[in-house]
Amino acid sequence: MCQTALVVGASQGIGLGFVRQLLQDDRFERVYGTYRRPESAQGLLALTARQPRLTCLPMDVTDEDAIAAMIGQIQAHTLRLHRAVYCVGVLHDGEFQPEKSLRQVTGENLLRSFQTNAVGAALLAKHLMPLFKHDQPSVLAAISAKVGSIGDNRLGGWYGYRASKAALNMLMKTTALEYARRCPQTTVALLHPGTTDTRLSAPFQRGVPPEKLFSVERTVAQLMTVMDGLTLADSGEFFSWDGTRLPW
């Protein structure tokens, strides 16, 4: 069965790693990858010259009209999607940094975290529904983070990132319940990638043991293995990179 995949947030890091892995996987005849700004997506855009199976689409996850338009472009070429991975996330950006205490919390920064890390995934799930209404096994996954686990929070800090990832988990858990009725062959999952050597984690790698700092290639391979092993009974669950379930 020839399959179609979508990677949202494919310009760099884990998202770009997923695109490369999917293009090496003979199961997928068409791969779509989204990016926000061409100047930060040179690696992705360069792949299109060598990979006719890849289609790159500009999209801002904070703009619902852009999400709908992007999915409309996919629908013009295919009626089915078999794997979609939401890889967009923000932890820091210039003056925007994770909060160490309540003194650093601002409404503006909280809203930015929620809009990018959580709301975009829910809007994507909303507009992808027609592409998942088929009778073939499919996966809709979002890259979450263990720090979004309320039960596992013993250190505090990182208010916006923690809360937005917890919100992502709830939104996708709720999505899984609706998809079970409307897209019954689609498994919805949250995935914790572990600490991966990307721009997002770069400022926070100092205390990470070398064996726990994964390359992008290793992270993607591990998460692909987790997704390949999912069944419908796993829909709505939160998994670590090694396939173990994480607490909410």
PDB file of C-alpha atoms in Angstrom:
ATOM      1  CA  MET A   1       0.000   0.000   0.000  1.00  0.00           C
ATOM      2  CA  CYS A   2       1.480   3.324  -1.081  1.00  0.00           C
ATOM      3  CA  GLN A   3       1.125   5.948   1.625  1.00  0.00           C
ATOM      4  CA  THR A   4       1.205   9.713   1.981  1.00  0.00           C
ATOM      5  CA  ALA A   5       2.810  11.627   4.865  1.00  0.00           C
ATOM      6  CA  LEU A   6       2.793  15.203   6.158  1.00  0.00           C
ATOM      7  CA  VAL A   7       5.398  16.793   8.437  1.00  0.00           C
ATOM      8  CA  VAL A   8       4.388  20.154   9.904  1.00  0.00           C
ATOM      9  CA  GLY A   9       7.388  22.199  10.957  1.00  0.00           C
ATOM     10  CA  ALA A  10       9.820  20.505   8.591  1.00  0.00           C
ATOM     11  CA  SER A  11      12.316  23.318   8.065  1.00  0.00           C
ATOM     12  CA  GLN A  12      14.902  22.047  10.561  1.00  0.00           C
ATOM     13  CA  GLY A  13      15.552  19.832  13.571  1.00  0.00           C
ATOM     14  CA  ILE A  14      13.307  16.851  14.189  1.00  0.00           C
ATOM     15  CA  GLY A  15      10.837  17.904  11.489  1.00  0.00           C
ATOM     16  CA  LEU A  16      13.503  17.933   8.777  1.00  0.00           C
ATOM     17  CA  GLY A  17      14.773  14.626  10.131  1.00  0.00           C
ATOM     18  CA  PHE A  18      11.319  13.124   9.682  1.00  0.00           C
ATOM     19  CA  VAL A  19      11.167  14.319   6.075  1.00  0.00           C
ATOM     20  CA  ARG A  20      14.511  12.694   5.310  1.00  0.00           C
ATOM     21  CA  GLN A  21      13.497   9.445   7.012  1.00  0.00           C
ATOM     22  CA  LEU A  22      10.136   9.292   5.244  1.00  0.00           C
ATOM     23  CA  LEU A  23      11.801   9.858   1.867  1.00  0.00           C
ATOM     24  CA  GLN A  24      13.992   6.810   2.553  1.00  0.00           C
ATOM     25  CA  ASP A  25      10.949   4.713   3.438  1.00  0.00           C
ATOM     26  CA  ASP A  26       9.509   2.935   0.394  1.00  0.00           C
ATOM     27  CA  ARG A  27       6.054   2.824   1.990  1.00  0.00           C
ATOM     28  CA  PHE A  28       5.571   6.546   1.376  1.00  0.00           C
ATOM     29  CA  GLU A  29       5.107   7.626  -2.227  1.00  0.00           C
ATOM     30  CA  ARG A  30       4.467  11.289  -1.384  1.00  0.00           C
ATOM     31  CA  VAL A  31       5.813  13.407   1.476  1.00  0.00           C
ATOM     32  CA  TYR A  32       4.622  16.922   2.274  1.00  0.00           C
ATOM     33  CA  GLY A  33       6.665  19.223   4.483  1.00  0.00           C
ATOM     34  CA  THR A  34       5.671  22.649   5.741  1.00  0.00           C
ATOM     35  CA  TYR A  35       7.860  25.608   6.622  1.00  0.00           C
ATOM     36  CA  ARG A  36       7.201  29.131   7.901  1.00  0.00           C
ATOM     37  CA  ARG A  37      10.074  31.153   6.425  1.00  0.00           C
ATOM     38  CA  PRO A  38      12.141  30.149   3.366  1.00  0.00           C
ATOM     39  CA  GLU A  39      15.318  31.689   4.818  1.00  0.00           C
ATOM     40  CA  SER A  40      15.239  29.178   7.686  1.00  0.00           C
ATOM     41  CA  ALA A  41      14.208  26.235   5.515  1.00  0.00           C
ATOM     42  CA  GLN A  42      17.104  26.017   3.080  1.00  0.00           C
ATOM     43  CA  GLY A  43      17.858  22.396   3.949  1.00  0.00           C
ATOM     44  CA  LEU A  44      14.271  21.371   3.315  1.00  0.00           C
ATOM     45  CA  LEU A  45      13.879  23.358   0.109  1.00  0.00           C
ATOM     46  CA  ALA A  46      17.157  21.986  -1.246  1.00  0.00           C
ATOM     47  CA  LEU A  47      15.746  18.471  -0.944  1.00  0.00           C
ATOM     48  CA  THR A  48      13.019  19.202  -3.489  1.00  0.00           C
ATOM     49  CA  ALA A  49      15.572  19.397  -6.304  1.00  0.00           C
ATOM     50  CA  ARG A  50      16.697  15.830  -5.572  1.00  0.00           C
ATOM     51  CA  GLN A  51      13.467  14.311  -4.294  1.00  0.00           C
ATOM     52  CA  PRO A  52      10.483  14.400  -6.668  1.00  0.00           C
ATOM     53  CA  ARG A  53       8.368  12.679  -3.993  1.00  0.00           C
ATOM     54  CA  LEU A  54       8.680  15.739  -1.746  1.00  0.00           C
ATOM     55  CA  THR A  55       6.377  18.757  -1.854  1.00  0.00           C
ATOM     56  CA  CYS A  56       7.211  21.778   0.321  1.00  0.00           C
ATOM     57  CA  LEU A  57       4.401  24.073   1.411  1.00  0.00           C
ATOM     58  CA  PRO A  58       4.653  27.421   3.247  1.00  0.00           C
ATOM     59  CA  MET A  59       2.436  27.653   6.337  1.00  0.00           C
ATOM     60  CA  ASP A  60       2.225  29.509   9.641  1.00  0.00           C
ATOM     61  CA  VAL A  61       0.627  27.348  12.359  1.00  0.00           C
ATOM     62  CA  THR A  62      -0.699  30.474  14.099  1.00  0.00           C
ATOM     63  CA  ASP A  63      -2.848  31.315  11.040  1.00  0.00           C
ATOM     64  CA  GLU A  64      -5.874  29.036  10.636  1.00  0.00           C
ATOM     65  CA  ASP A  65      -6.561  30.284   7.108  1.00  0.00           C
ATOM     66  CA  ALA A  66      -3.006  29.286   6.150  1.00  0.00           C
ATOM     67  CA  ILE A  67      -3.523  25.832   7.659  1.00  0.00           C
ATOM     68  CA  ALA A  68      -6.753  25.364   5.705  1.00  0.00           C
ATOM     69  CA  ALA A  69      -5.111  26.559   2.486  1.00  0.00           C
ATOM     70  CA  MET A  70      -2.164  24.199   2.911  1.00  0.00           C
ATOM     71  CA  ILE A  71      -4.435  21.224   3.466  1.00  0.00           C
ATOM     72  CA  GLY A  72      -6.491  22.281   0.459  1.00  0.00           C
ATOM     73  CA  GLN A  73      -3.331  22.026  -1.654  1.00  0.00           C
ATOM     74  CA  ILE A  74      -2.770  18.491  -0.423  1.00  0.00           C
ATOM     75  CA  GLN A  75      -6.395  17.550  -1.090  1.00  0.00           C
ATOM     76  CA  ALA A  76      -5.989  18.697  -4.686  1.00  0.00           C
ATOM     77  CA  HIS A  77      -3.559  15.813  -5.201  1.00  0.00           C
ATOM     78  CA  THR A  78      -4.613  13.076  -2.795  1.00  0.00           C
ATOM     79  CA  LEU A  79      -7.711  11.890  -0.956  1.00  0.00           C
ATOM     80  CA  ARG A  80      -5.863  10.086   1.841  1.00  0.00           C
ATOM     81  CA  LEU A  81      -3.206  10.838   4.389  1.00  0.00           C
ATOM     82  CA  HIS A  82      -1.567   8.009   6.334  1.00  0.00           C
ATOM     83  CA  ARG A  83       0.847   9.785   8.648  1.00  0.00           C
ATOM     84  CA  ALA A  84       0.988  13.350   9.928  1.00  0.00           C
ATOM     85  CA  VAL A  85       3.453  14.638  12.507  1.00  0.00           C
ATOM     86  CA  TYR A  86       3.208  18.037  14.200  1.00  0.00           C
ATOM     87  CA  CYS A  87       6.802  19.056  14.937  1.00  0.00           C
ATOM     88  CA  VAL A  88       6.360  22.771  15.598  1.00  0.00           C
ATOM     89  CA  GLY A  89       7.490  24.058  18.973  1.00  0.00           C
ATOM     90  CA  VAL A  90       8.911  27.152  20.632  1.00  0.00           C
ATOM     91  CA  LEU A  91      10.957  27.223  23.849  1.00  0.00           C
ATOM     92  CA  HIS A  92      13.192  30.243  23.306  1.00  0.00           C
ATOM     93  CA  ASP A  93      13.747  32.931  20.693  1.00  0.00           C
ATOM     94  CA  GLY A  94      15.963  35.917  21.425  1.00  0.00           C
ATOM     95  CA  GLU A  95      14.454  37.737  24.409  1.00  0.00           C
ATOM     96  CA  PHE A  96      11.803  35.025  24.640  1.00  0.00           C
ATOM     97  CA  GLN A  97      13.195  32.550  27.173  1.00  0.00           C
ATOM     98  CA  PRO A  98      11.750  29.852  29.489  1.00  0.00           C
ATOM     99  CA  GLU A  99      10.705  31.327  32.819  1.00  0.00           C
ATOM    100  CA  LYS A 100      12.660  30.315  35.924  1.00  0.00           C
ATOM    101  CA  SER A 101      10.148  31.919  38.315  1.00  0.00           C
ATOM    102  CA  LEU A 102       6.729  33.550  38.411  1.00  0.00           C
ATOM    103  CA  ARG A 103       8.437  36.957  38.300  1.00  0.00           C
ATOM    104  CA  GLN A 104       9.309  36.261  34.661  1.00  0.00           C
ATOM    105  CA  VAL A 105       5.843  35.120  33.568  1.00  0.00           C
ATOM    106  CA  THR A 106       4.006  37.439  31.165  1.00  0.00           C
ATOM    107  CA  GLY A 107       0.667  36.989  29.459  1.00  0.00           C
ATOM    108  CA  GLU A 108       2.181  37.766  26.071  1.00  0.00           C
ATOM    109  CA  ASN A 109       4.790  35.031  26.328  1.00  0.00           C
ATOM    110  CA  LEU A 110       2.310  32.497  27.694  1.00  0.00           C
ATOM    111  CA  LEU A 111       0.005  33.145  24.750  1.00  0.00           C
ATOM    112  CA  ARG A 112       2.879  32.746  22.301  1.00  0.00           C
ATOM    113  CA  SER A 113       3.781  29.369  23.816  1.00  0.00           C
ATOM    114  CA  PHE A 114       0.186  28.161  23.712  1.00  0.00           C
ATOM    115  CA  GLN A 115      -0.443  29.405  20.163  1.00  0.00           C
ATOM    116  CA  THR A 116       2.577  27.622  18.705  1.00  0.00           C
ATOM    117  CA  ASN A 117       2.924  24.541  20.895  1.00  0.00           C
ATOM    118  CA  ALA A 118      -0.738  23.624  21.347  1.00  0.00           C
ATOM    119  CA  VAL A 119      -3.329  25.596  19.389  1.00  0.00           C
ATOM    120  CA  GLY A 120      -1.697  24.973  16.013  1.00  0.00           C
ATOM    121  CA  ALA A 121      -1.878  21.206  16.530  1.00  0.00           C
ATOM    122  CA  ALA A 122      -5.588  21.330  17.324  1.00  0.00           C
ATOM    123  CA  LEU A 123      -6.318  23.449  14.258  1.00  0.00           C
ATOM    124  CA  LEU A 124      -4.281  21.048  12.139  1.00  0.00           C
ATOM    125  CA  ALA A 125      -6.270  18.074  13.476  1.00  0.00           C
ATOM    126  CA  LYS A 126      -9.491  19.939  12.714  1.00  0.00           C
ATOM    127  CA  HIS A 127      -8.646  20.580   9.075  1.00  0.00           C
ATOM    128  CA  LEU A 128      -6.941  17.217   8.447  1.00  0.00           C
ATOM    129  CA  MET A 129     -10.031  15.229   9.351  1.00  0.00           C
ATOM    130  CA  PRO A 130     -11.281  14.750   5.753  1.00  0.00           C
ATOM    131  CA  LEU A 131      -7.901  13.285   4.742  1.00  0.00           C
ATOM    132  CA  PHE A 132      -8.084  10.714   7.541  1.00  0.00           C
ATOM    133  CA  LYS A 133     -11.614   9.535   6.736  1.00  0.00           C
ATOM    134  CA  HIS A 134     -10.618   6.327   4.990  1.00  0.00           C
ATOM    135  CA  ASP A 135     -10.326   2.637   5.798  1.00  0.00           C
ATOM    136  CA  GLN A 136      -6.527   2.323   5.962  1.00  0.00           C
ATOM    137  CA  PRO A 137      -4.445   2.410   9.186  1.00  0.00           C
ATOM    138  CA  SER A 138      -3.088   5.898   9.837  1.00  0.00           C
ATOM    139  CA  VAL A 139      -1.279   7.901  12.516  1.00  0.00           C
ATOM    140  CA  LEU A 140      -1.655  11.513  13.608  1.00  0.00           C
ATOM    141  CA  ALA A 141       1.153  12.358  16.049  1.00  0.00           C
ATOM    142  CA  ALA A 142       2.344  15.488  17.822  1.00  0.00           C
ATOM    143  CA  ILE A 143       5.770  16.019  19.333  1.00  0.00           C
ATOM    144  CA  SER A 144       5.144  16.774  22.989  1.00  0.00           C
ATOM    145  CA  ALA A 145       7.635  16.796  25.880  1.00  0.00           C
ATOM    146  CA  LYS A 146       8.027  14.995  29.165  1.00  0.00           C
ATOM    147  CA  VAL A 147       8.124  18.391  30.921  1.00  0.00           C
ATOM    148  CA  GLY A 148       4.474  18.712  29.871  1.00  0.00           C
ATOM    149  CA  SER A 149       3.574  15.865  32.223  1.00  0.00           C
ATOM    150  CA  ILE A 150       1.834  17.280  35.300  1.00  0.00           C
ATOM    151  CA  GLY A 151       2.462  14.084  37.255  1.00  0.00           C
ATOM    152  CA  ASP A 152       6.181  14.166  36.451  1.00  0.00           C
ATOM    153  CA  ASN A 153       6.735  17.850  37.322  1.00  0.00           C
ATOM    154  CA  ARG A 154       9.060  17.898  40.309  1.00  0.00           C
ATOM    155  CA  LEU A 155      11.401  20.738  39.351  1.00  0.00           C
ATOM    156  CA  GLY A 156       9.075  23.615  38.421  1.00  0.00           C
ATOM    157  CA  GLY A 157      10.043  26.494  36.142  1.00  0.00           C
ATOM    158  CA  TRP A 158       9.484  26.711  32.394  1.00  0.00           C
ATOM    159  CA  TYR A 159       5.896  27.800  32.994  1.00  0.00           C
ATOM    160  CA  GLY A 160       4.886  28.544  29.434  1.00  0.00           C
ATOM    161  CA  TYR A 161       6.557  25.552  27.835  1.00  0.00           C
ATOM    162  CA  ARG A 162       5.312  23.086  30.457  1.00  0.00           C
ATOM    163  CA  ALA A 163       1.756  24.437  30.387  1.00  0.00           C
ATOM    164  CA  SER A 164       1.533  24.626  26.602  1.00  0.00           C
ATOM    165  CA  LYS A 165       2.758  21.044  26.209  1.00  0.00           C
ATOM    166  CA  ALA A 166       0.243  19.912  28.855  1.00  0.00           C
ATOM    167  CA  ALA A 167      -2.417  21.736  26.831  1.00  0.00           C
ATOM    168  CA  LEU A 168      -1.190  20.019  23.663  1.00  0.00           C
ATOM    169  CA  ASN A 169      -1.580  16.670  25.415  1.00  0.00           C
ATOM    170  CA  MET A 170      -5.169  17.446  26.439  1.00  0.00           C
ATOM    171  CA  LEU A 171      -6.116  18.783  23.012  1.00  0.00           C
ATOM    172  CA  MET A 172      -4.778  15.691  21.244  1.00  0.00           C
ATOM    173  CA  LYS A 173      -6.267  13.329  23.831  1.00  0.00           C
ATOM    174  CA  THR A 174      -9.647  14.927  23.146  1.00  0.00           C
ATOM    175  CA  THR A 175      -8.967  14.783  19.412  1.00  0.00           C
ATOM    176  CA  ALA A 176      -8.344  11.047  19.736  1.00  0.00           C
ATOM    177  CA  LEU A 177     -11.827  10.537  21.188  1.00  0.00           C
ATOM    178  CA  GLU A 178     -13.485  12.380  18.304  1.00  0.00           C
ATOM    179  CA  TYR A 179     -11.280  10.736  15.685  1.00  0.00           C
ATOM    180  CA  ALA A 180     -12.324   7.350  17.075  1.00  0.00           C
ATOM    181  CA  ARG A 181     -15.837   8.184  15.859  1.00  0.00           C
ATOM    182  CA  ARG A 182     -15.093  10.153  12.703  1.00  0.00           C
ATOM    183  CA  CYS A 183     -11.770   8.692  11.513  1.00  0.00           C
ATOM    184  CA  PRO A 184     -11.840   5.251  13.154  1.00  0.00           C
ATOM    185  CA  GLN A 185      -8.684   3.927  11.483  1.00  0.00           C
ATOM    186  CA  THR A 186      -6.492   6.786  12.727  1.00  0.00           C
ATOM    187  CA  THR A 187      -4.384   6.479  15.878  1.00  0.00           C
ATOM    188  CA  VAL A 188      -3.659   9.807  17.587  1.00  0.00           C
ATOM    189  CA  ALA A 189      -0.526   9.910  19.739  1.00  0.00           C
ATOM    190  CA  LEU A 190       1.698  12.258  21.744  1.00  0.00           C
ATOM    191  CA  LEU A 191       5.435  11.610  21.489  1.00  0.00           C
ATOM    192  CA  HIS A 192       8.295  12.655  23.782  1.00  0.00           C
ATOM    193  CA  PRO A 193      11.493  12.656  21.691  1.00  0.00           C
ATOM    194  CA  GLY A 194      14.021  12.815  24.519  1.00  0.00           C
ATOM    195  CA  THR A 195      16.701  15.501  24.554  1.00  0.00           C
ATOM    196  CA  THR A 196      17.699  15.904  20.926  1.00  0.00           C
ATOM    197  CA  ASP A 197      20.651  17.872  19.607  1.00  0.00           C
ATOM    198  CA  THR A 198      18.708  20.682  17.951  1.00  0.00           C
ATOM    199  CA  ARG A 199      18.556  24.466  18.122  1.00  0.00           C
ATOM    200  CA  LEU A 200      15.650  24.211  20.586  1.00  0.00           C
ATOM    201  CA  SER A 201      17.667  22.254  23.165  1.00  0.00           C
ATOM    202  CA  ALA A 202      21.107  23.767  22.468  1.00  0.00           C
ATOM    203  CA  PRO A 203      21.170  26.257  25.395  1.00  0.00           C
ATOM    204  CA  PHE A 204      20.112  23.546  27.857  1.00  0.00           C
ATOM    205  CA  GLN A 205      22.405  20.633  26.986  1.00  0.00           C
ATOM    206  CA  ARG A 206      25.196  21.314  29.506  1.00  0.00           C
ATOM    207  CA  GLY A 207      23.928  18.927  32.178  1.00  0.00           C
ATOM    208  CA  VAL A 208      22.717  16.217  29.797  1.00  0.00           C
ATOM    209  CA  PRO A 209      24.820  13.014  29.861  1.00  0.00           C
ATOM    210  CA  PRO A 210      26.198  12.220  26.377  1.00  0.00           C
ATOM    211  CA  GLU A 211      24.245   8.965  26.218  1.00  0.00           C
ATOM    212  CA  LYS A 212      20.996  10.877  26.762  1.00  0.00           C
ATOM    213  CA  LEU A 213      21.620  13.532  24.114  1.00  0.00           C
ATOM    214  CA  PHE A 214      20.268  12.045  20.901  1.00  0.00           C
ATOM    215  CA  SER A 215      21.135  12.957  17.342  1.00  0.00           C
ATOM    216  CA  VAL A 216      18.196  13.987  15.175  1.00  0.00           C
ATOM    217  CA  GLU A 217      18.620  10.788  13.160  1.00  0.00           C
ATOM    218  CA  ARG A 218      18.417   8.613  16.258  1.00  0.00           C
ATOM    219  CA  THR A 219      15.404  10.479  17.629  1.00  0.00           C
ATOM    220  CA  VAL A 220      13.491  10.199  14.365  1.00  0.00           C
ATOM    221  CA  ALA A 221      14.298   6.505  13.974  1.00  0.00           C
ATOM    222  CA  GLN A 222      13.104   5.840  17.523  1.00  0.00           C
ATOM    223  CA  LEU A 223       9.871   7.776  17.072  1.00  0.00           C
ATOM    224  CA  MET A 224       9.178   6.114  13.720  1.00  0.00           C
ATOM    225  CA  THR A 225       9.527   2.754  15.466  1.00  0.00           C
ATOM    226  CA  VAL A 226       7.053   3.874  18.132  1.00  0.00           C
ATOM    227  CA  MET A 227       4.558   5.061  15.507  1.00  0.00           C
ATOM    228  CA  ASP A 228       4.938   1.887  13.463  1.00  0.00           C
ATOM    229  CA  GLY A 229       4.056  -0.144  16.551  1.00  0.00           C
ATOM    230  CA  LEU A 230       0.923   1.780  17.493  1.00  0.00           C
ATOM    231  CA  THR A 231      -2.532   0.215  17.354  1.00  0.00           C
ATOM    232  CA  LEU A 232      -5.955   1.800  17.657  1.00  0.00           C
ATOM    233  CA  ALA A 233      -5.954   0.776  21.327  1.00  0.00           C
ATOM    234  CA  ASP A 234      -3.047   3.225  21.832  1.00  0.00           C
ATOM    235  CA  SER A 235      -4.925   6.238  20.492  1.00  0.00           C
ATOM    236  CA  GLY A 236      -4.851   9.238  22.792  1.00  0.00           C
ATOM    237  CA  GLU A 237      -1.820   8.046  24.765  1.00  0.00           C
ATOM    238  CA  PHE A 238       1.485   9.768  25.609  1.00  0.00           C
ATOM    239  CA  PHE A 239       4.625   7.827  24.684  1.00  0.00           C
ATOM    240  CA  SER A 240       8.318   8.311  25.338  1.00  0.00           C
ATOM    241  CA  TRP A 241      10.949   7.734  22.655  1.00  0.00           C
ATOM    242  CA  ASP A 242      11.418   4.137  23.814  1.00  0.00           C
ATOM    243  CA  GLY A 243       7.720   3.277  23.577  1.00  0.00           C
ATOM    244  CA  THR A 244       6.949   3.468  27.308  1.00  0.00           C
ATOM    245  CA  ARG A 245       3.824   5.353  28.375  1.00  0.00           C
ATOM    246  CA  LEU A 246       4.264   8.630  30.227  1.00  0.00           C
ATOM    247  CA  PRO A 247       2.019   9.954  33.015  1.00  0.00           C
ATOM    248  CA  TRP A 248      -0.291  12.851  32.306  1.00  0.00           C
TER     249      TRP A 248
END
